[in-house]
Amino acid sequence: MGTLRGVVRDDAGASLPLANVQVLGSNLGAVCDEQGRYVLDLPASRSWTVRWTYTGHIAHEETVELNPGETRALDVRLRLTSLPTFEVQENRRAERETQMQRIDPRLARFNPMPGGGVESLLTGQLGVVARNELSSGYSVRGGNFDENLVYVNDIEVYRPFLVRAGQQEGLSFPNPDMIERISFSAGGFEARYGDKLSSVLDIQYKRPREFAGSAMASLLGGAVHLESPLFNRRMRQITGFRYRTNQWLLGGGDTQGEYRPVYADLQSYWTYDLKDNLELGFLGMYSRNLYDVVPQSRTTEFGPFNKPLRFTVFFDGRERTAFETWFGALSLNSRPSKEMLLKFQASAFRTFESERFTIQGQYRLGELERDLGSEQFGEVVRDLGVGTFLDHARNDLDATVLSVAHKGYLQLPNSYLQWGVDARHERINDRLNEWSLIDSADFSVPLNTGDDLELSYVLKSKLGMESVRASAYVQNTWRWDRGNDRWWTLVAGVRAQHWTYNGQTVASPRARLTFHPGWKKVIRPDSIVDRDYSFWLATGLYYQPPFYREVRRPDGTLNPDIRAQRSIHLLMGMDRWFEIWDRPFKFTTEAYYKQMDDLIPYEVDNIRIRYYGTNNAQGYATGLDVKLAGQFIDGIDSWMSLGIMQARENLKDDFYYWRFNAAGDTIRPGFTNDQVAVDSSRVEPGWIPRPTDQRVGVSLFFQDEMARWPTFKVHVNIVFGTGLPFGPPNFNRYTDTLRTAIYRRVDIGFSKQFLGAEGQSKRGWRQHINNLWLTAEVFNLLNINNTIDHTWVTDVSGRQYSIPDYLTPRRFNLKLIAWF
């Protein structure tokens, strides 16, 4: 016997996990692992024809003859194709069994979104809502960002804890230049993934087999990465550096000032083959995000035509926010046999975060003249509120997370077994010191008749929290082939977690059943076409043990009796692969229902999530997601999606009173003249919308090229979403039933390829560059004012006004990208 081993990659060098390796004329074969690696035992001293296949790629065949005892390395590259109907069925099956949506990371460089990260590619995936171009945050099927799992090389990663607004957040952890594979699930995911309520984003970095690199420069920053094999390909490294500044974006908003945002990170991933079946790996990252602004003034005009308003503020003070993060992970991968893979990991995460601001604002809220014939048209003719506010914060947080983990994979004769255990130690120290003062028309609000000055908001605390989490899982995949391309797959497993802080242990069973009927349509006796459908059902019990922010109450204390939030997922879906114009398309639809209890209510302030710190709510989310993806232009991916959803919750202990005066009128502060109550009525709000209750969402990502000049391409990103609930920042969830304006955004990019296309010169310095692109981008093409939050102004009578905080207006960007 001899052994054939290697890696299957695409024409860009990215590995192809679960690619199929088949020996023609025999029952021998293999399936690649998650890194595209395969091991195949062949009888020696005989010629064999080996065939490599993968979804959407041209099959490759090669004749191989091995000597007795020989181990030969054979790496294969598969080129993209327009997906013939027969060759790709087995590879499509592997993706359908888990229903993890595959996303091409290379699209991140051409997707015309200001963020430019991989999170921008999630817009348009099933169930995803993203409404802030300055943030990497997104919500999935009624959840918030904290309910999403994000993995890089099987390790969970975090974003800053103290971040309030998207402009403070900076760079997210995943570096698009270093990514080999992105997989995403919007619910009903497997037991091997962790304990969160909504979704999982699974990212794997590259293991390069040849030297390559890229460089990018734009008005918003730059990036460079290098990858190379070393020591006869036994060692591999990929290193990336990113620099970003949002100064150009922020300068066009309503708030004028001196913006100095600087975000930078350095990441490096190394692997070394200690033996042919033993690999050592290291992933390191350092990140520093600094946001510094001296605001000067703000002018916001809003309201309907019959009552236009203008909010003007003049600022004094400064805001400075800094996040500094270190991350390191060691991994050891062992393959004792071709059926078994064992992984061992140890990682450390450390972050230091500080938030400093003292900002005074003197504001004026006025009604504008709306008479077109008046000389004062568009000017303030009546003041509705005049006052001053003073916001102050000196907050510091440092967090350390240490973890060890083991994962195993075993190919059994009739199933595929996976298991894992991990332990994580968390230590968080948090010092909070923030307060606000509102002075409306020379009166402190809230109004105080004593000698002391009463602040409208005060939070001072010094907290420390240390705990250990231990978890384990086991799952198995069973496959039943019934012939004629008809098959069933069942993926079932269970995971459990124990948290020492509250002493709670939770167990989460999960299962997914997939059926491929193998339907075919007979056009004529000699022509049979596959009707490539698949159907699935998924269910599971999902727990989310709280992290630090969920444990902290609004008054700055910790709740030691906090419990894990729980959600039961029920999903039913189908997909179909088909061809239009001899190009591949995929239609996917999924209906879902999530029953939730032990929820921890929260309010959303810009992108900061402010939790109530107690399990006093139940809720549900239900909806339907539809997506069509394919190549409208040969070789260029596009997609469009539609989501319809309702997400509601019921706080178990909330109520309020309507107060009535002697005339029987309901007393409304700032509106009712007689505010002396003589009677009252208790009201229990019942079911109210969750903060992420976007009823309808539509997304489109479309790419095109000129027929006669294929080096010219256009990329369009369109997002539409109905309004989200909001209300005054008072920690009374029943007041958050107002709706923001509809979200509408169009971004467009125009690209020209100068090097790398067929017929373009490769002489001189150009021979060292594989591809060179210049892209011109227009963000928010229609210059629509989209609302991210509201500023609330209260006058001395108690009347409140909500002023919309708008996202970025139309801005332009130039970007130069080179691959070598």
Coordinates of N, CA and C in Angstrom, one line a residue, residues 13 66 91 118 134 262 269 316 331 340 415 534 598 617 625 657:
G13 N -5.9 30.1 -4.1 CA -5.1 29.6 -3.0 C -5.8 29.3 -1.8
L66 N 1.9 4.5 -7.0 CA 2.7 4.6 -5.8 C 3.5 3.3 -5.6
N91 N -20.7 17.5 -2.9 CA -20.2 18.6 -2.2 C -21.3 19.6 -1.7
V118 N -15.6 42.0 7.2 CA -16.4 40.8 6.8 C -17.8 40.9 7.2
L134 N -21.0 52.4 10.6 CA -19.8 52.7 11.3 C -19.4 51.5 12.3
V262 N -8.3 57.0 15.2 CA -7.2 56.2 14.6 C -7.3 54.8 15.1
Y269 N -0.5 34.7 11.9 CA -0.9 33.3 12.1 C 0.2 32.4 11.6
D316 N -18.8 72.7 24.3 CA -17.5 72.9 24.9 C -17.0 71.6 25.5
S331 N -2.2 26.3 19.3 CA -3.0 25.1 19.0 C -2.1 24.0 18.6
M340 N -9.3 10.1 12.2 CA -9.4 10.8 13.5 C -8.5 12.1 13.4
S415 N -21.1 7.0 10.3 CA -21.4 8.3 10.9 C -20.1 9.1 11.1
S534 N -33.6 20.4 -1.6 CA -33.4 19.8 -0.3 C -34.3 20.5 0.7
D598 N -36.7 33.6 30.6 CA -35.6 34.1 31.4 C -34.8 35.2 30.7
A617 N -38.3 38.7 31.9 CA -39.1 38.8 30.7 C -39.1 37.5 30.0
D625 N -37.6 34.1 6.0 CA -36.4 34.7 5.3 C -36.4 34.0 3.9
Y657 N -49.1 53.9 35.9 CA -50.4 54.4 36.3 C -50.7 55.6 35.4

